Structure formats: structure tokens, C-alpha cells
Amino acid sequence: MVTDPESSRFISWTELGTSFVTSDVGEFTRSVLSSHFQNNSFSAFVRQLRRYGFRKIKRRGQRTKSDVPPTWEFSHHKFLRGRPDLLDEIRKMLNPMWGMWHV
């Protein structure tokens, strides 16, 4: 999804490649999530990210105008641009609140 040129208007890597950003949540949900997931709810997408250990990044100093769609940034220490070899190491947590990993 992040590397798909068709989705680049709604989801992309940050400059450093250590996190990704989603923008225009409504269009992202309609255009991207609906083609990749059975449940095309953005909040369900965020829950799944958290279940796999992704963290929401608070973007400092960024103020959005009311007419500009908000952006959401997420990171995971094993989800890095150019490192598909690490993807197998991303595991579902038993309980995201406790930080326990499923092996």
C-alpha cells in the first residue's frame, strides 16, 4: 500500500522512511482501505496497526486549517522503507495494552 503509486496521494513514506503518513482519511478509506481490507473503517485500520505494535506519531508544530484534511503518521521499528526483510518480524500482540507479543 505504502509503495503503490496508485495510493501515493493518500499514503506515503515520510522523508526518512521510518514512518508513513495517511492523509485525507475519507478518501484514503474509500480508495485504499476498501480495496485491501474487508472492514474499510479507518478506526479499525488504526486498531489493527496498534495490534501489530505500530505507534501514532504526534507531529509537532503542525497546525491544520479546518479545510485541510488531517494527516496521521504511524511508525514501527521493523517497518522501514527499503527493508522488506524485516516484515516477517512484525508480530501481532496478544494484548496491545500490555505489550505482550504473540510468537
PDB file of N, CA and C in Angstrom, residues 21 52 82 86 88:
ATOM      1  N   VAL A  21       2.653   8.194   6.423  1.00  0.00           N
ATOM      2  CA  VAL A  21       1.633   9.197   6.674  1.00  0.00           C
ATOM      3  C   VAL A  21       0.402   8.884   5.830  1.00  0.00           C
ATOM      4  N   TYR A  52      -0.464  -4.609  15.988  1.00  0.00           N
ATOM      5  CA  TYR A  52       0.821  -5.096  15.488  1.00  0.00           C
ATOM      6  C   TYR A  52       1.998  -4.250  15.967  1.00  0.00           C
ATOM      7  N   GLY A  82      12.450   0.265   2.204  1.00  0.00           N
ATOM      8  CA  GLY A  82      13.598  -0.451   1.656  1.00  0.00           C
ATOM      9  C   GLY A  82      14.032  -1.661   2.446  1.00  0.00           C
ATOM     10  N   LEU A  86      12.434  -7.224   7.017  1.00  0.00           N
ATOM     11  CA  LEU A  86      12.010  -7.098   8.412  1.00  0.00           C
ATOM     12  C   LEU A  86      10.516  -7.379   8.621  1.00  0.00           C
ATOM     13  N   ASP A  88       8.577  -9.914   8.204  1.00  0.00           N
ATOM     14  CA  ASP A  88       8.229 -11.166   8.890  1.00  0.00           C
ATOM     15  C   ASP A  88       8.404 -11.075  10.403  1.00  0.00           C
TER      16      ASP A  88
END
